[in-house]
Coordinates of C-alpha atoms in Angstrom, one line a residue:
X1066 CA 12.4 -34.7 -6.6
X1067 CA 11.9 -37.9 -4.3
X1068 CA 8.9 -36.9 -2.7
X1069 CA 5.5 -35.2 -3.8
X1070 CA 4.5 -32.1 -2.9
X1071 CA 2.5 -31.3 0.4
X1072 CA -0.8 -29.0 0.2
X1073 CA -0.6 -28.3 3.8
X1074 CA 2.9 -26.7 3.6
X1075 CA 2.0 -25.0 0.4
X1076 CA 4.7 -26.2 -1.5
X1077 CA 5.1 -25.6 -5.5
X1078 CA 8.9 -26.5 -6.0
X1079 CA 11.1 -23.8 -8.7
X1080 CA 11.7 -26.1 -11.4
X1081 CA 13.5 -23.6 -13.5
X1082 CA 17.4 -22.4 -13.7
X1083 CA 16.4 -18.9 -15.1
X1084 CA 14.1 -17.8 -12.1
X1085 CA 16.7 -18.4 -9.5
X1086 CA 18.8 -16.3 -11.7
X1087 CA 16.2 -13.6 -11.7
X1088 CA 15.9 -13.5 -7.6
X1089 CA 19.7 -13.4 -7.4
X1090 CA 20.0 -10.6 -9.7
X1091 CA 17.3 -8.3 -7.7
X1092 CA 19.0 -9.0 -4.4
X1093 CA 22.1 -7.9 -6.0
X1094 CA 24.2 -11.0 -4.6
X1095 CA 28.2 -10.5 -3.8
X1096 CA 30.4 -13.2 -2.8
X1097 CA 30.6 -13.6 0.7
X1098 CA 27.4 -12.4 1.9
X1099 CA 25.5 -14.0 4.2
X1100 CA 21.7 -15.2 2.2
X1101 CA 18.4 -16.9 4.1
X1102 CA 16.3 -19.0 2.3
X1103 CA 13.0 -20.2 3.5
X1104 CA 11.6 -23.3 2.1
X1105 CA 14.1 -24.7 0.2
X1106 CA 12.6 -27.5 -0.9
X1107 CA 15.0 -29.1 -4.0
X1108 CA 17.1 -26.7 -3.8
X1109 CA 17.2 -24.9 -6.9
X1110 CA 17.4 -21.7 -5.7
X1111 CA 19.8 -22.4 -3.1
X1112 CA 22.2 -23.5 -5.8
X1113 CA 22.1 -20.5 -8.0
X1114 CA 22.6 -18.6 -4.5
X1115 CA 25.5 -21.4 -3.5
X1116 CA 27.0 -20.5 -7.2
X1117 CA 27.4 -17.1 -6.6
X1118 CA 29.3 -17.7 -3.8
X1119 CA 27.2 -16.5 -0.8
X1120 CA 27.0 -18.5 2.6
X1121 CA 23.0 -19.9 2.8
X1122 CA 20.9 -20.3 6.1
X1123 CA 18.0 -22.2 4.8
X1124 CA 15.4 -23.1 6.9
X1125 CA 13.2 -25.7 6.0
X1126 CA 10.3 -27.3 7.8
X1127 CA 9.7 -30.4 5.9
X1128 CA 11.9 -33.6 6.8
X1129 CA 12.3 -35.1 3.2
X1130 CA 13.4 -32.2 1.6
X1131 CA 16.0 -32.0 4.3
X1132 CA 16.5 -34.9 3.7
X1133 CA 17.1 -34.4 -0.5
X1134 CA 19.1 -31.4 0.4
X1135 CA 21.6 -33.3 2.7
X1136 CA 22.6 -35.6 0.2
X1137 CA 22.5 -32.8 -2.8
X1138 CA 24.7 -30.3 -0.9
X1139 CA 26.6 -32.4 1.5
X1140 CA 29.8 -31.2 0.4
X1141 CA 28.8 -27.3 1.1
X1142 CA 27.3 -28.4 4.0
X1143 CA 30.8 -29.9 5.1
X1144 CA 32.6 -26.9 3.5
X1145 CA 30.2 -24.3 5.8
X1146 CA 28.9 -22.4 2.6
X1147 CA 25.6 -24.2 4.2
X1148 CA 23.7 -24.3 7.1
X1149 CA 20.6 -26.1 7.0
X1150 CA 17.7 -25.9 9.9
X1151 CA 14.7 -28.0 10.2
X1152 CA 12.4 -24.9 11.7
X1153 CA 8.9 -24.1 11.1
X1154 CA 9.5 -20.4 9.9
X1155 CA 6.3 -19.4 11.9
X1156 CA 8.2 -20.2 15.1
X1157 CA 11.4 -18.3 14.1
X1158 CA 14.2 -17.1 16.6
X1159 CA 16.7 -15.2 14.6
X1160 CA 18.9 -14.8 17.7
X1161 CA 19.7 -18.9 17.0
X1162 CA 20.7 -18.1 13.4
X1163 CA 24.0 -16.1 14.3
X1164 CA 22.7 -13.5 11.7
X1165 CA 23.0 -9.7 12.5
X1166 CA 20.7 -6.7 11.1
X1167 CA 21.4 -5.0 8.7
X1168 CA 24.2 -8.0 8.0
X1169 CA 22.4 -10.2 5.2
X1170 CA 20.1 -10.7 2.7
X1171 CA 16.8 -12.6 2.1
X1172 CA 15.8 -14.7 -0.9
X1173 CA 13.2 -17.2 -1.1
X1174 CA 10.0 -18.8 -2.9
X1175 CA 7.7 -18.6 -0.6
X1176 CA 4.3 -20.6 0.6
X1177 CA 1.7 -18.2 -0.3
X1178 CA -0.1 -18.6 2.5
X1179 CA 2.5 -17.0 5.1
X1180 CA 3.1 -14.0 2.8
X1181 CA 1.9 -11.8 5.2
X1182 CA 3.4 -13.2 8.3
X1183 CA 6.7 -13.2 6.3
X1184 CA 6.8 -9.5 5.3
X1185 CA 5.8 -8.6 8.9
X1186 CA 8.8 -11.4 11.0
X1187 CA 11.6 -9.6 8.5
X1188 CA 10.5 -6.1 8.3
X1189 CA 9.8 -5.6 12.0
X1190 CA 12.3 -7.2 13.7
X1191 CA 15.2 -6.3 14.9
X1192 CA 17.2 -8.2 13.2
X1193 CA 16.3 -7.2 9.8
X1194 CA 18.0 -7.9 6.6
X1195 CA 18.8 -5.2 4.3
X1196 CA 17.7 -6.6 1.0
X1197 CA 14.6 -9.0 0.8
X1198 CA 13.4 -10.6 -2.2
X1199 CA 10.5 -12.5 -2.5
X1200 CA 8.9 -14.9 -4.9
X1201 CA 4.5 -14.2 -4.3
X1202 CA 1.8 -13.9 -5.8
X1203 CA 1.9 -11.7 -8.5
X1204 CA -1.4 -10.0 -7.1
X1205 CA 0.3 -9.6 -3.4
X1206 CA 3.4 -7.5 -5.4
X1207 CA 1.3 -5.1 -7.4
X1208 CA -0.7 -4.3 -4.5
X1209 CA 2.6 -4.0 -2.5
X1210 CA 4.0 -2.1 -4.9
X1211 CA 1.8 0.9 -5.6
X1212 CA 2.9 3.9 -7.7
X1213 CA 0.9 7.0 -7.0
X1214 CA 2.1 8.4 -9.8
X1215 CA -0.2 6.1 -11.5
X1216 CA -2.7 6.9 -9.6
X1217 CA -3.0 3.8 -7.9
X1218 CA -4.5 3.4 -4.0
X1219 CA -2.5 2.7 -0.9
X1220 CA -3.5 -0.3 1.4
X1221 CA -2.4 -1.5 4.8
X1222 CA 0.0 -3.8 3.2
X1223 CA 1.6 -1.6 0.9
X1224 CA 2.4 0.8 3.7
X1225 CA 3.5 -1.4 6.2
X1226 CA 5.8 -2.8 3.8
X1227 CA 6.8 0.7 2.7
X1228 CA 7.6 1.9 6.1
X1229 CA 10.7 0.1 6.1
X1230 CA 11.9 -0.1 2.7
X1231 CA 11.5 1.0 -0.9
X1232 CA 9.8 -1.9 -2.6
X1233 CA 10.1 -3.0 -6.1
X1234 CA 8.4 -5.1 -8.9
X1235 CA 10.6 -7.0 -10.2
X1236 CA 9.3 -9.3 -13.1
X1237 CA 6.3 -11.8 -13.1
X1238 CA 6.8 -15.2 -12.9
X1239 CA 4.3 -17.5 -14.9
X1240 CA 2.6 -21.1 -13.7
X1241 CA 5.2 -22.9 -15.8
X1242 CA 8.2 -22.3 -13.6
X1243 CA 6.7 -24.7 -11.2
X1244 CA 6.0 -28.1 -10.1
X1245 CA 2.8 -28.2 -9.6
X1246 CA 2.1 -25.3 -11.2
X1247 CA -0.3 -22.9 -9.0
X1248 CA -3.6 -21.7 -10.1
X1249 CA -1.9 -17.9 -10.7
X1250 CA 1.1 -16.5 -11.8
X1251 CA 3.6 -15.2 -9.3
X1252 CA 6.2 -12.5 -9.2
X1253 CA 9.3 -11.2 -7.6
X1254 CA 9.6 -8.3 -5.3
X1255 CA 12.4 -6.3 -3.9
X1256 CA 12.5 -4.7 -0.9
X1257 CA 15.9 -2.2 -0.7
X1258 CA 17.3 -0.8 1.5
X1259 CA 15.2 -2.1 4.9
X1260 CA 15.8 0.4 7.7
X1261 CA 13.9 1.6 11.0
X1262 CA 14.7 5.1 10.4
X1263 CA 11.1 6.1 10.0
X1264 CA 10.8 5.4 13.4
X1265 CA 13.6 7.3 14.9
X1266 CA 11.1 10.0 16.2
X1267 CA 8.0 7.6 15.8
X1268 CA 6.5 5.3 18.1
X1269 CA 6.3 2.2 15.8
X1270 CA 3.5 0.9 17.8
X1271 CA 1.4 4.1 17.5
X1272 CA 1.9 3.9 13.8
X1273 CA 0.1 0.7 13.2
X1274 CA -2.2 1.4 15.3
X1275 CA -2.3 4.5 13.3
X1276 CA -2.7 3.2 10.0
X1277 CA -5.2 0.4 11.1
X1278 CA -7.3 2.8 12.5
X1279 CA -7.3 5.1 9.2
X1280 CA -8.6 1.9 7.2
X1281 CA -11.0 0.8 9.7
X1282 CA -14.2 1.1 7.5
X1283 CA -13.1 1.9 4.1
X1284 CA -15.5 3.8 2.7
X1285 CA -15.4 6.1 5.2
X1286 CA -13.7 9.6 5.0
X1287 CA -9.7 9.3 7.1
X1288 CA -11.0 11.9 9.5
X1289 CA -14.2 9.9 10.3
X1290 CA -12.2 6.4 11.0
X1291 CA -9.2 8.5 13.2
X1292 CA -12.6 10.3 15.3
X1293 CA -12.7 6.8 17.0
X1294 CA -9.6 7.8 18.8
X1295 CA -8.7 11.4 18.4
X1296 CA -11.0 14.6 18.8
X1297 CA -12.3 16.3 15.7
X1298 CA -10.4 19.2 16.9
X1299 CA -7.0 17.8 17.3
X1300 CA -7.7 16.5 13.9
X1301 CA -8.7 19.1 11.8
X1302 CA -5.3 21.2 13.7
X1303 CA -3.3 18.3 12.1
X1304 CA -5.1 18.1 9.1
X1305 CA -4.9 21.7 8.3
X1306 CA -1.2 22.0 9.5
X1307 CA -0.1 19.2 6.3
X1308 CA -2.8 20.8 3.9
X1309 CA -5.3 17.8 3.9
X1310 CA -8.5 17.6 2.8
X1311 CA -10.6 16.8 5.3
X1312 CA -12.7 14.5 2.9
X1313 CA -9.5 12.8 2.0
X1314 CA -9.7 9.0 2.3
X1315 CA -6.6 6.7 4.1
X1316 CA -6.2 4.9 0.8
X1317 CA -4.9 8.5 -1.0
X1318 CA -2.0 9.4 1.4
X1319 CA 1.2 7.9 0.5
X1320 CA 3.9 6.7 3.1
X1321 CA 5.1 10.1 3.5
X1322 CA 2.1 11.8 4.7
X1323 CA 0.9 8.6 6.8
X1324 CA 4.2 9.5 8.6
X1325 CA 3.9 13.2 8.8
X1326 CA 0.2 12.6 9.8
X1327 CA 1.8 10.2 12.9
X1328 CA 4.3 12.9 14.1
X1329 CA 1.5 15.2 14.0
X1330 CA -0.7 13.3 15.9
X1331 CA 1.7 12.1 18.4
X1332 CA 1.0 15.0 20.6
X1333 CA -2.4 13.6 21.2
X1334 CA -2.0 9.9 21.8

Protein backbone atom coordinates (compact mmCIF):
# COMPACT_ATOMS: atom_id res chain seq x y z
CA UNK A 1 0.00 0.00 0.00
CA UNK A 2 2.89 2.60 0.86
CA UNK A 3 1.54 3.91 3.91
CA UNK A 4 -0.29 2.41 7.11
CA UNK A 5 -3.53 2.89 7.87
CA UNK A 6 -4.80 5.93 10.08
CA UNK A 7 -7.25 5.25 13.15
CA UNK A 8 -8.46 8.74 13.05
CA UNK A 9 -9.76 8.62 9.50
CA UNK A 10 -11.14 5.18 10.04
CA UNK A 11 -9.50 3.58 7.36
CA UNK A 12 -9.63 -0.39 6.75
CA UNK A 13 -8.38 -0.56 2.96
CA UNK A 14 -10.57 -3.40 0.46
CA UNK A 15 -7.92 -5.77 -0.19
CA UNK A 16 -10.08 -8.11 -2.21
CA UNK A 17 -10.92 -8.19 -6.19
CA UNK A 18 -14.28 -10.06 -5.53
CA UNK A 19 -15.92 -7.27 -3.22
CA UNK A 20 -15.47 -4.46 -5.62
CA UNK A 21 -17.13 -6.82 -7.91
CA UNK A 22 -20.01 -7.26 -5.57
CA UNK A 23 -20.66 -3.26 -4.99
CA UNK A 24 -20.50 -2.83 -8.78
CA UNK A 25 -22.93 -5.42 -9.49
CA UNK A 26 -25.67 -3.86 -6.77
CA UNK A 27 -25.20 -0.44 -8.28
CA UNK A 28 -25.95 -1.91 -11.48
CA UNK A 29 -22.92 -0.04 -13.33
CA UNK A 30 -23.29 0.95 -17.26
CA UNK A 31 -20.49 2.35 -19.22
CA UNK A 32 -20.54 5.88 -19.19
CA UNK A 33 -22.08 6.74 -16.08
CA UNK A 34 -20.92 9.15 -13.93
CA UNK A 35 -19.79 6.98 -10.12
CA UNK A 36 -18.51 8.95 -6.67
CA UNK A 37 -16.31 7.25 -4.46
CA UNK A 38 -15.56 8.36 -1.06
CA UNK A 39 -12.38 7.21 0.51
CA UNK A 40 -10.56 5.71 -2.04
CA UNK A 41 -7.76 4.82 -0.41
CA UNK A 42 -5.65 2.13 -2.77
CA UNK A 43 -7.93 2.14 -5.06
CA UNK A 44 -9.30 -1.17 -5.46
CA UNK A 45 -12.59 -0.31 -5.79
CA UNK A 46 -12.12 2.52 -8.07
CA UNK A 47 -10.48 0.12 -10.53
CA UNK A 48 -13.23 -2.44 -10.77
CA UNK A 49 -15.55 0.87 -11.13
CA UNK A 50 -12.69 2.37 -13.82
CA UNK A 51 -13.05 -1.32 -15.60
CA UNK A 52 -16.46 -1.15 -16.19
CA UNK A 53 -16.03 1.90 -17.89
CA UNK A 54 -17.74 4.57 -15.65
CA UNK A 55 -16.16 8.14 -15.18
CA UNK A 56 -15.07 8.28 -11.08
CA UNK A 57 -15.26 11.44 -8.77
CA UNK A 58 -13.36 10.23 -5.83
CA UNK A 59 -12.93 12.21 -3.00
CA UNK A 60 -10.33 11.53 -0.75
CA UNK A 61 -9.19 13.31 2.37
CA UNK A 62 -5.95 11.75 3.10
CA UNK A 63 -2.73 13.12 1.17
CA UNK A 64 -0.82 9.77 0.75
CA UNK A 65 -3.39 7.92 -0.73
CA UNK A 66 -3.73 10.77 -3.12
CA UNK A 67 -0.72 10.51 -3.50
CA UNK A 68 -0.74 6.36 -4.37
CA UNK A 69 -3.67 6.98 -6.48
CA UNK A 70 -1.92 9.64 -8.75
CA UNK A 71 0.72 7.53 -9.69
CA UNK A 72 -1.64 4.17 -9.97
CA UNK A 73 -4.25 5.98 -12.24
CA UNK A 74 -2.26 8.73 -13.87
CA UNK A 75 -3.16 7.70 -17.17
CA UNK A 76 -7.18 7.80 -16.45
CA UNK A 77 -6.49 10.69 -14.66
CA UNK A 78 -4.94 12.27 -17.98
CA UNK A 79 -7.63 10.43 -20.04
CA UNK A 80 -10.60 12.19 -17.79
CA UNK A 81 -12.20 8.74 -16.75
CA UNK A 82 -10.81 10.29 -13.27
CA UNK A 83 -11.18 13.04 -11.16
CA UNK A 84 -9.57 12.96 -8.00
CA UNK A 85 -10.33 15.65 -4.96
CA UNK A 86 -8.47 16.02 -1.80
CA UNK A 87 -11.87 17.04 0.39
CA UNK A 88 -12.89 16.12 3.70
CA UNK A 89 -16.30 14.54 2.78
CA UNK A 90 -17.76 16.17 6.02
CA UNK A 91 -17.23 19.51 4.39
CA UNK A 92 -18.82 18.54 0.94
CA UNK A 93 -20.14 21.01 -1.77
CA UNK A 94 -21.61 19.04 -4.44
CA UNK A 95 -22.20 22.20 -6.54
CA UNK A 96 -18.03 21.97 -7.03
CA UNK A 97 -18.30 18.39 -8.29
CA UNK A 98 -20.21 19.26 -11.69
CA UNK A 99 -22.52 16.34 -10.75
CA UNK A 100 -26.32 16.67 -11.25
CA UNK A 101 -29.28 14.83 -9.26
CA UNK A 102 -30.67 12.26 -10.20
CA UNK A 103 -27.42 12.04 -12.88
CA UNK A 104 -25.04 9.49 -11.05
CA UNK A 105 -24.32 6.87 -8.82
CA UNK A 106 -22.58 6.32 -5.47
CA UNK A 107 -20.23 3.48 -4.44
CA UNK A 108 -17.88 3.44 -1.73
CA UNK A 109 -16.32 1.67 1.43
CA UNK A 110 -16.93 3.80 3.84
CA UNK A 111 -15.34 4.96 7.49
CA UNK A 112 -17.81 3.67 9.81
CA UNK A 113 -17.83 6.35 11.86
CA UNK A 114 -19.59 8.93 9.29
CA UNK A 115 -22.17 6.26 8.34
CA UNK A 116 -24.75 8.31 9.49
CA UNK A 117 -23.68 11.67 8.26
CA UNK A 118 -23.21 9.90 4.85
CA UNK A 119 -26.74 8.52 4.43
CA UNK A 120 -28.15 11.90 5.56
CA UNK A 121 -25.45 14.45 2.95
CA UNK A 122 -26.69 12.02 -0.13
CA UNK A 123 -30.24 11.29 0.67
CA UNK A 124 -31.27 14.83 1.59
CA UNK A 125 -29.65 16.93 -0.70
CA UNK A 126 -30.56 18.15 -3.59
CA UNK A 127 -28.27 16.78 -5.56
CA UNK A 128 -28.97 13.30 -4.96
CA UNK A 129 -27.75 10.27 -6.75
CA UNK A 130 -30.08 7.73 -7.91
CA UNK A 131 -28.35 4.55 -6.81
CA UNK A 132 -26.14 4.43 -3.62
CA UNK A 133 -24.31 1.63 -2.42
CA UNK A 134 -22.62 1.34 0.54
CA UNK A 135 -20.04 -0.88 2.18
CA UNK A 136 -21.10 -0.61 6.53
CA UNK A 137 -21.30 -2.32 9.10
CA UNK A 138 -23.14 -5.28 8.74
CA UNK A 139 -25.30 -4.24 11.98
CA UNK A 140 -26.01 -0.54 10.43
CA UNK A 141 -27.60 -2.59 7.08
CA UNK A 142 -29.93 -4.99 8.93
CA UNK A 143 -31.13 -2.35 10.98
CA UNK A 144 -31.56 -0.16 7.83
CA UNK A 145 -33.05 -2.69 6.13
CA UNK A 146 -36.00 -3.90 8.07
CA UNK A 147 -38.71 -6.23 6.69
CA UNK A 148 -41.98 -6.03 8.45
CA UNK A 149 -42.92 -8.91 6.98
CA UNK A 150 -40.58 -10.48 9.31
CA UNK A 151 -41.77 -8.82 11.89
CA UNK A 152 -38.95 -6.83 12.52
CA UNK A 153 -39.10 -3.01 14.24
CA UNK A 154 -38.68 0.31 12.50
CA UNK A 155 -36.04 2.86 13.85
CA UNK A 156 -35.22 6.49 13.03
CA UNK A 157 -32.61 5.31 10.71
CA UNK A 158 -34.32 2.89 8.82
CA UNK A 159 -37.03 5.40 8.01
CA UNK A 160 -35.11 8.22 7.22
CA UNK A 161 -33.25 6.16 4.90
CA UNK A 162 -36.54 4.66 3.58
CA UNK A 163 -38.04 7.97 2.85
CA UNK A 164 -36.07 8.38 -0.04
CA UNK A 165 -35.43 5.14 -1.47
CA UNK A 166 -36.05 1.40 -1.37
CA UNK A 167 -33.13 -0.05 0.47
CA UNK A 168 -31.58 -3.42 0.04
CA UNK A 169 -29.24 -5.97 1.78
CA UNK A 170 -27.07 -6.94 -0.39
CA UNK A 171 -24.54 -9.58 0.94
CA UNK A 172 -22.21 -9.56 4.14
CA UNK A 173 -18.83 -8.89 3.86
CA UNK A 174 -16.49 -10.77 6.40
CA UNK A 175 -13.19 -9.28 8.38
CA UNK A 176 -10.98 -10.91 5.81
CA UNK A 177 -11.70 -8.68 2.97
CA UNK A 178 -9.65 -6.07 4.78
CA UNK A 179 -6.53 -4.65 5.70
CA UNK A 180 -6.66 -4.36 8.98
CA UNK A 181 -9.43 -6.31 9.37
CA UNK A 182 -12.21 -4.57 11.69
CA UNK A 183 -13.48 -6.05 14.84
CA UNK A 184 -17.03 -6.89 12.86
CA UNK A 185 -18.12 -8.03 9.66
CA UNK A 186 -19.56 -5.50 7.23
CA UNK A 187 -22.06 -5.56 4.50
CA UNK A 188 -23.28 -3.96 1.33
CA UNK A 189 -26.43 -2.02 0.97
CA UNK A 190 -28.37 -0.63 -1.89
CA UNK A 191 -30.36 2.11 -1.92
CA UNK A 192 -32.60 2.29 -5.51
CA UNK A 193 -34.19 4.34 -6.89
CA UNK A 194 -33.50 7.69 -4.44
CA UNK A 195 -36.26 10.24 -5.06
CA UNK A 196 -37.93 13.23 -3.07
CA UNK A 197 -41.33 12.30 -4.22
CA UNK A 198 -42.49 11.55 -0.71
CA UNK A 199 -42.24 14.97 -0.22
CA UNK A 200 -44.14 16.47 -2.98
CA UNK A 201 -47.10 17.22 -0.62
CA UNK A 202 -44.85 16.90 2.55
CA UNK A 203 -43.00 19.41 4.39
CA UNK A 204 -39.61 17.44 4.69
CA UNK A 205 -38.75 19.47 7.63
CA UNK A 206 -42.01 18.61 9.55
CA UNK A 207 -41.37 14.97 8.79
CA UNK A 208 -38.29 14.70 10.85
CA UNK A 209 -39.37 16.52 13.13
CA UNK A 210 -42.20 14.22 12.98
CA UNK A 211 -40.50 11.05 13.24
CA UNK A 212 -37.99 12.31 16.03
CA UNK A 213 -40.75 13.25 18.00
CA UNK A 214 -42.60 9.73 17.67
CA UNK A 215 -39.25 8.05 19.04
CA UNK A 216 -38.66 10.49 21.66
CA UNK A 217 -38.86 8.10 24.75
CA UNK A 218 -39.16 4.65 23.37
CA UNK A 219 -41.03 2.91 25.56
CA UNK A 220 -43.57 5.14 25.40
CA UNK A 221 -46.92 4.67 23.45
CA UNK A 222 -46.68 7.03 19.62
CA UNK A 223 -49.65 8.95 20.83
CA UNK A 224 -47.97 9.79 24.19
CA UNK A 225 -44.43 11.08 22.57
CA UNK A 226 -46.62 13.17 19.47
CA UNK A 227 -48.86 14.77 22.85
CA UNK A 228 -45.54 16.88 23.38
CA UNK A 229 -46.64 18.77 20.27
CA UNK A 230 -50.02 18.05 19.14
CA UNK A 231 -53.45 17.84 21.22
CA UNK A 232 -54.84 14.54 22.13
CA UNK A 233 -57.66 15.47 20.12
CA UNK A 234 -56.14 16.23 16.86
CA UNK A 235 -54.44 13.01 17.48
CA UNK A 236 -56.90 10.54 18.14
CA UNK A 237 -58.95 12.42 14.77
CA UNK A 238 -55.78 11.33 12.86
CA UNK A 239 -55.28 8.19 14.54
CA UNK A 240 -58.76 7.07 14.03
CA UNK A 241 -58.92 8.44 10.35
CA UNK A 242 -55.76 5.62 9.30
CA UNK A 243 -57.22 2.88 11.71
CA UNK A 244 -54.37 3.08 14.46
CA UNK A 245 -54.27 1.86 17.62
CA UNK A 246 -53.91 4.31 19.89
CA UNK A 247 -51.46 2.08 22.00
CA UNK A 248 -49.48 1.58 18.92
CA UNK A 249 -45.76 2.30 19.42
CA UNK A 250 -43.47 4.51 16.59
CA UNK A 251 -41.29 1.51 16.07
CA UNK A 252 -44.60 -0.61 14.48
CA UNK A 253 -45.57 1.78 11.66
CA UNK A 254 -43.77 1.29 8.47
CA UNK A 255 -42.73 4.17 6.04
CA UNK A 256 -46.00 4.31 4.58
CA UNK A 257 -48.10 5.10 7.53
CA UNK A 258 -45.22 7.49 9.09
CA UNK A 259 -46.08 9.32 5.82
CA UNK A 260 -49.80 9.05 5.93
CA UNK A 261 -49.65 9.89 9.67
CA UNK A 262 -47.53 13.39 8.37
CA UNK A 263 -50.17 14.37 5.80
CA UNK A 264 -52.65 13.85 8.37
CA UNK A 265 -51.07 15.86 10.89
CA UNK A 266 -50.02 18.57 8.71
CA UNK A 267 -53.21 20.43 9.27
CA UNK A 268 -52.12 20.96 12.87
CA UNK A 269 -48.57 21.97 12.75
Amino acid sequence: MGFEHKKSLGQHFLTSDVVPKWMCDAANLQVGEIVLEVGPGTGVLTREILNRGARVIALEADTRALAVLQDTFADEIASGALSLHHSDVRKLDFSTLGVVGGQYKVVANIPYYLSGHLFRSFLETNYQPTTLVFLVQREVAKRITTERTRGEKESILSLSVKAYGTPTYIRTVTKGHFNPPPQIDSAIICITPITKEAFTDIDEAFFFELLHLGFGQKRKQLLGNLSNRFTKEQLLHSFSTLNLDPTVRAEDLDITMWLKLCRALTVHS
